[in-house]
Structure formats: C-alpha cells, structure tokens
Coordinates of C-alpha atoms in Angstrom, one line a residue:
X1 CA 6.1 -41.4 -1.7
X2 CA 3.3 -39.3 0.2
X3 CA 0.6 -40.7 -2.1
X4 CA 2.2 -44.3 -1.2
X5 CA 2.4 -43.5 2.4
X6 CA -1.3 -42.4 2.3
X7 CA -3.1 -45.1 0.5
X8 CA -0.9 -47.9 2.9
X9 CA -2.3 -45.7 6.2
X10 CA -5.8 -45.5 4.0
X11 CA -5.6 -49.8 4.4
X12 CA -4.3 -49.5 7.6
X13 CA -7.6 -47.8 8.9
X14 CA -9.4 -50.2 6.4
X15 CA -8.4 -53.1 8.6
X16 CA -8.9 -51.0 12.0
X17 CA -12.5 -50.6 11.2
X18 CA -13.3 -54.3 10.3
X19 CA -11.2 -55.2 13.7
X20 CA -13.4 -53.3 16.0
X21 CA -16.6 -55.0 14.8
X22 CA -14.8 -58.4 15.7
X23 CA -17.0 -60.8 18.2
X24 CA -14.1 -61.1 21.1
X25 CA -11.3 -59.1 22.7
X26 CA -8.7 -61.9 22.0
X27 CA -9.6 -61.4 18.4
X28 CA -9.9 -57.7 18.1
X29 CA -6.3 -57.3 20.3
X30 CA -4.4 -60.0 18.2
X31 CA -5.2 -58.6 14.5
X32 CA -4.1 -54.9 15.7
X33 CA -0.6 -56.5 17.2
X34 CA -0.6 -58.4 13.4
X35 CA -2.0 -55.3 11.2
X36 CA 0.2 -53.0 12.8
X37 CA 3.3 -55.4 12.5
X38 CA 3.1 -55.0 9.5
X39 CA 2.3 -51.6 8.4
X40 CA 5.3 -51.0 10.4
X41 CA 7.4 -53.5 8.2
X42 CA 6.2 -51.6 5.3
X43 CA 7.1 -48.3 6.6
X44 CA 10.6 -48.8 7.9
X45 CA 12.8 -47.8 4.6
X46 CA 15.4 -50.6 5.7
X47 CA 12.9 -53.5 4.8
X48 CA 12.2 -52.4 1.7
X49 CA 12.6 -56.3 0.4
X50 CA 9.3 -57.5 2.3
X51 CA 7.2 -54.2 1.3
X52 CA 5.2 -56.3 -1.7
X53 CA 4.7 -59.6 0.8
X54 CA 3.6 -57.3 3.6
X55 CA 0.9 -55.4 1.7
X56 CA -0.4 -58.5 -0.1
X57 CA -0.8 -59.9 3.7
X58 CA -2.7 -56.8 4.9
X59 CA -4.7 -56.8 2.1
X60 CA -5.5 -60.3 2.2
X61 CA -6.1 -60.0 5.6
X62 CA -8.2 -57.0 5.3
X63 CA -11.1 -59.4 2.5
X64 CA -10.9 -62.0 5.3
X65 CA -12.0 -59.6 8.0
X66 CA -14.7 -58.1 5.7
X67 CA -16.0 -61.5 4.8
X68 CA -15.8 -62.4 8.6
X69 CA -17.7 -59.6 9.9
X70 CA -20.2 -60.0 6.6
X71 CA -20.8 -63.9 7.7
X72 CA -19.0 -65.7 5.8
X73 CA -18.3 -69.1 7.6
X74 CA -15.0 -69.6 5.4
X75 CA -13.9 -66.1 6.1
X76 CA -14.3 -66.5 9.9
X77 CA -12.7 -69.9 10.0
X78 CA -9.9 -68.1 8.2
X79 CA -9.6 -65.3 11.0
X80 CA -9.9 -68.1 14.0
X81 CA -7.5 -70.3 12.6
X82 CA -4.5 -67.3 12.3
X83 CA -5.5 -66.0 16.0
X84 CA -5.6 -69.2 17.4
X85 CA -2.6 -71.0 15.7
X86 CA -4.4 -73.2 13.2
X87 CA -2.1 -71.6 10.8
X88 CA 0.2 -69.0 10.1
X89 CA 3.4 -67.7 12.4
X90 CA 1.6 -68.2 15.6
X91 CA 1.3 -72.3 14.3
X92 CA 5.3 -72.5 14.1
X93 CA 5.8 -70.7 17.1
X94 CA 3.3 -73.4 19.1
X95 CA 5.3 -76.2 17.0
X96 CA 9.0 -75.1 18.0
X97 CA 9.5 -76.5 21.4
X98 CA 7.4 -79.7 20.9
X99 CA 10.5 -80.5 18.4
X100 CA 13.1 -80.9 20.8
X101 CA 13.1 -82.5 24.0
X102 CA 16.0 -81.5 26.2
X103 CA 16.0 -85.0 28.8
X104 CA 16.0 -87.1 25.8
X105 CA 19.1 -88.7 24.1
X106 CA 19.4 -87.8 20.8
X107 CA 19.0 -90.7 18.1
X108 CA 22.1 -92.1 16.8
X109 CA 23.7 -91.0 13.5
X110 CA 22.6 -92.8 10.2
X111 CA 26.0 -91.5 8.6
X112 CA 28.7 -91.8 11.2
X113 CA 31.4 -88.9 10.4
X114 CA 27.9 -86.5 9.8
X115 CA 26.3 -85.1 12.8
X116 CA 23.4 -83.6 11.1
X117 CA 22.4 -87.0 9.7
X118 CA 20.6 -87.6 12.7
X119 CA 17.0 -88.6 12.4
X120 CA 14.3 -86.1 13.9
X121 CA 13.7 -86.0 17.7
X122 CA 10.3 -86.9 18.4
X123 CA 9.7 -85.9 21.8
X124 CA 6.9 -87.5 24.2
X125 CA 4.3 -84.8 23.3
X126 CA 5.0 -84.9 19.7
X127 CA 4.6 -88.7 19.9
X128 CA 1.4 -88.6 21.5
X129 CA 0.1 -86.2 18.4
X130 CA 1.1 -88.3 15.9
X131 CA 0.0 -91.1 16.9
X132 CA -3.8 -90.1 17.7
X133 CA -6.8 -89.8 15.7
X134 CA -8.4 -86.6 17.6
X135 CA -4.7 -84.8 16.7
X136 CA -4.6 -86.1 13.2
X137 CA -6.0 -84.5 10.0
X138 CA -5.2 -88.3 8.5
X139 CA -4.9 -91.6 10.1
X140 CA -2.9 -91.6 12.7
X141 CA 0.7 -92.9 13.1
X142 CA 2.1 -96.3 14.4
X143 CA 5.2 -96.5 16.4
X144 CA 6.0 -99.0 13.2
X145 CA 5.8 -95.8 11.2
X146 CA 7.6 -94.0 13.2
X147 CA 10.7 -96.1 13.6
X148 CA 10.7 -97.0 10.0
X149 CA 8.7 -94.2 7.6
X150 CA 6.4 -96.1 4.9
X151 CA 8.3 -93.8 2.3
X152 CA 11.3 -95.7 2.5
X153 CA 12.3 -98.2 0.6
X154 CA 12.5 -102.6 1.3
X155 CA 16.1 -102.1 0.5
X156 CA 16.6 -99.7 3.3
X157 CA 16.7 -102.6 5.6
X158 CA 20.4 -104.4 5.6
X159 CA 18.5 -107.6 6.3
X160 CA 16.3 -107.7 2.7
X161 CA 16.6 -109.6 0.0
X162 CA 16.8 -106.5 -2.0
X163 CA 19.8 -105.5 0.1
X164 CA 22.0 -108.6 -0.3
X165 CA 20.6 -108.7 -3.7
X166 CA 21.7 -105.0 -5.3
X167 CA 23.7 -103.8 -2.2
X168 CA 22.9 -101.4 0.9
X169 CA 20.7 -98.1 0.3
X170 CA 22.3 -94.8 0.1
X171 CA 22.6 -93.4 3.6
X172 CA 21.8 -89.8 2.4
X173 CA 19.0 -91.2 0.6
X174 CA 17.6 -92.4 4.1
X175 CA 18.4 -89.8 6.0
X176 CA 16.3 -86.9 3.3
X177 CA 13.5 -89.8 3.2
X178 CA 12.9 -90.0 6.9
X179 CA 13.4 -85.8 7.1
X180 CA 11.1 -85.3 4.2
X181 CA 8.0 -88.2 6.2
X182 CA 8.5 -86.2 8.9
X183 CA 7.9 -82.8 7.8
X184 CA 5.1 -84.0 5.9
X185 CA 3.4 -85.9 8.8
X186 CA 3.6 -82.7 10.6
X187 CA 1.9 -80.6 8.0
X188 CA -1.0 -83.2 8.7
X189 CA -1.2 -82.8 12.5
X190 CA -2.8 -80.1 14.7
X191 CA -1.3 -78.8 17.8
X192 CA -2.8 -78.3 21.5
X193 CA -2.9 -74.9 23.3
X194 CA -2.0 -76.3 26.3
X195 CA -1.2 -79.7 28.5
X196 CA -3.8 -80.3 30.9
X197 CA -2.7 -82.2 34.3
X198 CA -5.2 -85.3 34.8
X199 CA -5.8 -86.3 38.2
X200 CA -4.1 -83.3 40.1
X201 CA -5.2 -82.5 43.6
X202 CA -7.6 -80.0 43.4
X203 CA -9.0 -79.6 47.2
X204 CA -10.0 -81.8 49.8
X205 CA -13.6 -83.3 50.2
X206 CA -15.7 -82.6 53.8
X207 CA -14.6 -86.0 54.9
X208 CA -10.6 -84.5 54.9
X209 CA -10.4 -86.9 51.2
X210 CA -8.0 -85.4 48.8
X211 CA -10.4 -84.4 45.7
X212 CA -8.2 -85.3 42.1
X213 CA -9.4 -83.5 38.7
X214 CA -7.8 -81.3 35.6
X215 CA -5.3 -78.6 36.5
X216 CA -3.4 -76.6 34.5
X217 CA -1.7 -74.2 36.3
X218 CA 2.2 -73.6 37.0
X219 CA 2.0 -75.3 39.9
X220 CA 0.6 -78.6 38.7
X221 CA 3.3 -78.5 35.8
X222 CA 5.7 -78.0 38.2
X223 CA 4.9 -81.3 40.5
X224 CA 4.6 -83.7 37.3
X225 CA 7.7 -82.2 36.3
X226 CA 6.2 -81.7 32.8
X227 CA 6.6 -78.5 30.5
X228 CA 4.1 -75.8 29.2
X229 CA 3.0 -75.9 25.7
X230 CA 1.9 -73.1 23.6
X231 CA -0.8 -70.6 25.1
X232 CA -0.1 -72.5 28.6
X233 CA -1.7 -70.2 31.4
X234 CA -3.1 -67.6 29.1
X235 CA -6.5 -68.5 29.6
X236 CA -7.2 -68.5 25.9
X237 CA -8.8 -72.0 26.0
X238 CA -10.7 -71.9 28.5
X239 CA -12.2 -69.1 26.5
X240 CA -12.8 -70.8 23.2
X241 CA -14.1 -73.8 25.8
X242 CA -17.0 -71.2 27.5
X243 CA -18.1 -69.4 23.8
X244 CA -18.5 -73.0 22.5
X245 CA -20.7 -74.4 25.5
X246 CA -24.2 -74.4 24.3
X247 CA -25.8 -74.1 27.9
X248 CA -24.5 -70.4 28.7
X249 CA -26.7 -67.6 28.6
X250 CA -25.9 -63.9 28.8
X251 CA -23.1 -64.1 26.4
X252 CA -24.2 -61.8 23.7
X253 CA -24.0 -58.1 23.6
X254 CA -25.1 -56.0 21.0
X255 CA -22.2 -53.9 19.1
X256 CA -22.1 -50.2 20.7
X257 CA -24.1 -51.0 23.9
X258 CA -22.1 -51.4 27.3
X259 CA -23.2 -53.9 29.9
X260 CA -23.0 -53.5 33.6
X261 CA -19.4 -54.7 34.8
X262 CA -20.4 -57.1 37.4
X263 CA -22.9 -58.9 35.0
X264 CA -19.9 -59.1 32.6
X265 CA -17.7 -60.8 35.4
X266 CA -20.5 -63.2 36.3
X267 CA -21.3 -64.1 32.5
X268 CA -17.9 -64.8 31.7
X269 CA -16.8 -64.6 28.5
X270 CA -19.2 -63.1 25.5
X271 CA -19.5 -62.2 22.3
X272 CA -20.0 -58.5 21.4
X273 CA -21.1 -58.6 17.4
X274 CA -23.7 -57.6 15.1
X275 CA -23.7 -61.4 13.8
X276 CA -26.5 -64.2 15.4
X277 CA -25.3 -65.7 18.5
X278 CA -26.1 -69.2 17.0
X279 CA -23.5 -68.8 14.2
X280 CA -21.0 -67.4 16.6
X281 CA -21.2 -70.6 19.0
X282 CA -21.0 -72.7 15.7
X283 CA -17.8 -71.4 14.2
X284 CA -16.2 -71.9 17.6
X285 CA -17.2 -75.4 18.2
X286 CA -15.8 -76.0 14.8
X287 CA -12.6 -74.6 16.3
X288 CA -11.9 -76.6 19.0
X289 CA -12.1 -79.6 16.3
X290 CA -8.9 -78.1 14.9
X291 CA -7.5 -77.7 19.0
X292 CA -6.9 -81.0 20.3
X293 CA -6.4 -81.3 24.5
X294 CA -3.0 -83.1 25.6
X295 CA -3.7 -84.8 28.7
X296 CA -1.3 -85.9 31.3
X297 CA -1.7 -89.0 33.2
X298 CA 1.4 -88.7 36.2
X299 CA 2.9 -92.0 37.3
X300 CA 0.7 -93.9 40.2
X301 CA 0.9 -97.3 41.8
X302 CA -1.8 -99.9 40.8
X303 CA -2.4 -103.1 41.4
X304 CA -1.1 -104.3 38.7
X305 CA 2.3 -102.7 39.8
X306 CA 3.8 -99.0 38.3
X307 CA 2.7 -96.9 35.6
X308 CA 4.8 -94.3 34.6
X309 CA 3.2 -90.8 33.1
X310 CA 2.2 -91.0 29.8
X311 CA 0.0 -88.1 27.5
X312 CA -2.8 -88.4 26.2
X313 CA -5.2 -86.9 23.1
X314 CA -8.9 -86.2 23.3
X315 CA -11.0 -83.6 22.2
X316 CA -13.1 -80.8 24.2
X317 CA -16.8 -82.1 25.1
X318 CA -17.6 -78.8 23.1
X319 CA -15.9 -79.3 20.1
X320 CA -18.2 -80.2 17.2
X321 CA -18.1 -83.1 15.1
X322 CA -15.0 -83.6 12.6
X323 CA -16.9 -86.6 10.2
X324 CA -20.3 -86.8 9.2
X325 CA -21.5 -90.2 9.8
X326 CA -20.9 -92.6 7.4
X327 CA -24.0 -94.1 5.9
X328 CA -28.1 -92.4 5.5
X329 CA -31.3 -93.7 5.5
X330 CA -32.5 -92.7 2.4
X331 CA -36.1 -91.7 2.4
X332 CA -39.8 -92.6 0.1
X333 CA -38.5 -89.8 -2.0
X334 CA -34.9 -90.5 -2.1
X335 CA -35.9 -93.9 -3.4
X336 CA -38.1 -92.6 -5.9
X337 CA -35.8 -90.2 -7.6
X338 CA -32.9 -93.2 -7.3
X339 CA -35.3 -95.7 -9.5
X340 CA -36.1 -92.6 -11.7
X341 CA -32.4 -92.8 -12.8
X342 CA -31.8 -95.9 -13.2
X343 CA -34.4 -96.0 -15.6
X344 CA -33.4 -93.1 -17.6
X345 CA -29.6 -94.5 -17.5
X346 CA -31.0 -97.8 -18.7
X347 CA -32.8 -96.4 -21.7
X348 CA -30.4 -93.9 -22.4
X349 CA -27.7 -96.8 -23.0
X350 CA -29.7 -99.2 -24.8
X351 CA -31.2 -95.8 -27.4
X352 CA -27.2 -94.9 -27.6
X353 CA -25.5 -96.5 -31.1
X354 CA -23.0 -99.2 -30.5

C-alpha cells in the first residue's frame, strides 16, 4: 500500500509541476481544485470503487497538461475547454438550471395516468440556444422542430393518413423519441458563461441624458427580473474577452519574473508563460467560438406598440472565426498542377484493360 500511496502522490506532484507553468491564474487555481479532488477520491479507503476512473483522469489529465505547456494546440484546447465548461463536470453544472424554468407551466402529459411522460421543459434561455447559429455546433433549430422533433414519425400525428390508416403511434414510443431529440440536440449546443443585460442604464451623459449599454451585474439582473447563468459575476469572461483582444499590450510576462503591482492593475489581465504571446491570444480567440454571449433585450415601448424581453445569441467581437470561407481562388500554380492531373487520370484510364 506505501508503494501505491507513493507513486499516486509521485503523479500528484507530476500534475503540480505542469500547473504552475500554466499561462493564467484561472487556469493554474482550477486544475489544483480538480487534481487534488481527485487524489483525494483516490485516497479515501471508502471510495475504493472510483480508484481506477480517478487515476485514469489524473493521468490523462496530467499528458494534456504536458502537451499544453509543450504547445500543443490540441492539448491546450483540451485544458481550456475543461476549465471553462466546454466539457466535462463544470459543462453539466452550467447546463442544470437552463433545464428548468420555475415561472413556466409545465407541458402537458403525452400519457395521461404517467406524470413523468411529460415532454422536456425548454426554458426561454434554452430556446434562444437552440435555435441560433452562433450557439449551435449544427444548424440550428426551428420552433417547428421543436414542437414536433424530425425523429418522429408521420404517424405520430392523429391527423395522418398513416394514423387512420394502421392506427395511433405508441405513446411511450413518443414520449422516448422526443426525450432521446432532445438530449441529442443538446449534446450539439454550447452554453454561455453568462447573460448580458442590453440596453441597461449605465450613467447619465453631461446633458443629464440617461446613457443605455451592456451590464451584467446583480443589479441589472435584478431590474429585468431575469436569472444568472453559469459563471455570472465571476468575472471569468471578461477575462477570456481582454487575453483574446488583439490591441492590448503589456499582457505578457516571462515565467519566474515578477512585475510591478500597479503596472499589473493597469494592464489588466496577462499571460505569465514560457509559450509566444501570439499563440496564447490564438487559442483564446478560438475559445470564445465555443462561448457564445446570451443577450437580453428588456421589454420597451415602440412605435409600433410593446415588445416584450426576449434573448438573444451572438458571439464576442474577439472570438475567432468558426468556418473557413467557402470557396478559393485558385492560383497560376494551382491551375497548373489541377490540368497536370487530369491528364495523368485521362491516360491512366484509357492505358487501364477493360
């Protein structure tokens, strides 16, 4: 048991190593809360079940930190996308509360005498998710989908011919069809970090004008009567947002070396690696691809009468570009080799016995 004891606190100091040598604070303070977790897990003799799932994590997080810090683009996607909730616990833990929402009525029963035969609650947030392109890792949703899932069948509807031809569909049936869309329609959408407020007061102008822009704090939440969501007043956004912003400066320091306090607080946030500052601010602006921002709009009078408070899906002006474009102008060269090939296809085919 010693020798075991030693070679899991031998990993243990493995991973510490490779932690310190992380580019941020967030990062370095969020893989010893999940390394140590663990470790702990695997030490406490009444857990004894999860020993082999634990130490395969650690270890699997412990070639993922290695490949991180060696520069390994994959590898560091890996380690932003478990700190940040791209994946992992933390992802479920961002997901929970956007499944319910408690001033909704719940959806009527598809079997009468079963309660749990209810469809899924899809709340205002959730809605807004699935049914935007900047939230979607697939095209997004329709409220056509939505109301009636593409995986069931024609004769799910009473009113088909199918219906009145071979009878109604199994109940049961339709209710595990709709639960099974929806769990897979999740799997295929990323969530925010947080809700941003649109059109908050934020001050007042010299002229005594009330001055509107993105807030969100508790109190901005708390006058649109709207809840937080995930990392909500954290701060951990706005951080991804300022290491991702091409036009800061000042925002690298060297591994080991300590900068003068004040410069740090007037900086902002910056990286402290051994890696080039260029692929840093890449990786990052890669990242907020994965985070989309949920706006809310709160209800105002226009002309063309009320408009109640809706949400909204974009993407962070930083973020980097999810597609490449479509199409390439191919040049002199490309051309050339292209021809090439079609002529060695050509006489290839006709040389080949038919």
């Amino acid at each position: 048991m010693n020798g075991d004891v030693g070679a899991i606190f031998a990993l243990y100091r493995s991973c510490l190593r490779q932690i310190r040598r992380l580019p941020t604070e967030y990062l370095r303070q969020f893989f010893r809360l999940r390394v140590g977790d663990d470790v702990r897990t695997i030490l406490d003799p009444k857990r004894n079940h999860l020993v082999p799932t634990k130490i395969a994590r650690v270890q699997k997080d412990l070639r993922k930190l290695e490949g991180a810090n060696a520069g390994y683009a994959k590898c560091f996607d890996y380690v932003l996308n478990t700190a940040y909730g791209r994946r992992g616990p933390l992802r479920w833990e961002i997901l929970d509360p956007l499944l319910s929402d408690p001033g909704a009525p719940l959806p009527p029963r598809i079997i009468p005498a079963v309660e749990s035969s209810r469809p899924p609650l899809i709340s205002r947030e959730m809605r807004a998710l699935l049914m935007s392109d900047a939230s979607r890792m697939t095209k997004a949703l329709s409220n056509r989908a939505l109301a009636h899932p593409p995986n069931l069948p024609p004769r799910a509807d009473p009113k088909s011919p199918e219906a009145q031809a071979l009878g109604p569909f199994s109940k049961r049936r339709e209710v595990n069809l709709r639960r099974r869309f929806f769990r897979a329609e999740l799997q295929k959408t990323m969530f925010p970090l947080q809700v941003v407020v649109e059109g908050a007061p934020v001050g007042t102008a010299s002229g005594g004008a009330a001055v509107t822009g993105r807030r969100t704090d508790a109190d901005a939440l708390a006058g649109t009567r709207i809840r937080a969501v995930g990392l909500q007043h954290s701060g951990v956004f706005e951080e991804i947002e300022a290491l991702a912003s091409p036009s800061r400066k000042l925002r690298h320091s060297p591994q080991g070396t300590s900068a003068d306090s004040s410069t740090q607080e007037q900086a902002g946030p910056y990286f402290q690696s051994h890696l080039p500052i260029r692929f840093l601010r890449r990786r990052y602006q890669q990242l907020l691809a994965r985070i989309p921002m949920l706006l809310y709009k709160p209800p105002r009078v226009t002309p063309q009468g009320a408009q109640s408070g809706k949400y909204q899906v974009t993407l962070s002006p930083n973020a980097a570009k999810r597609f490449a474009p479509a199409n390439r102008i191919a040049s002199e060269t490309d051309v050339a080799w292209i021809k090439c090939s079609q002529k060695v296809g050509i006489g290839e085919s006709k040389k080949s016995p038919k």
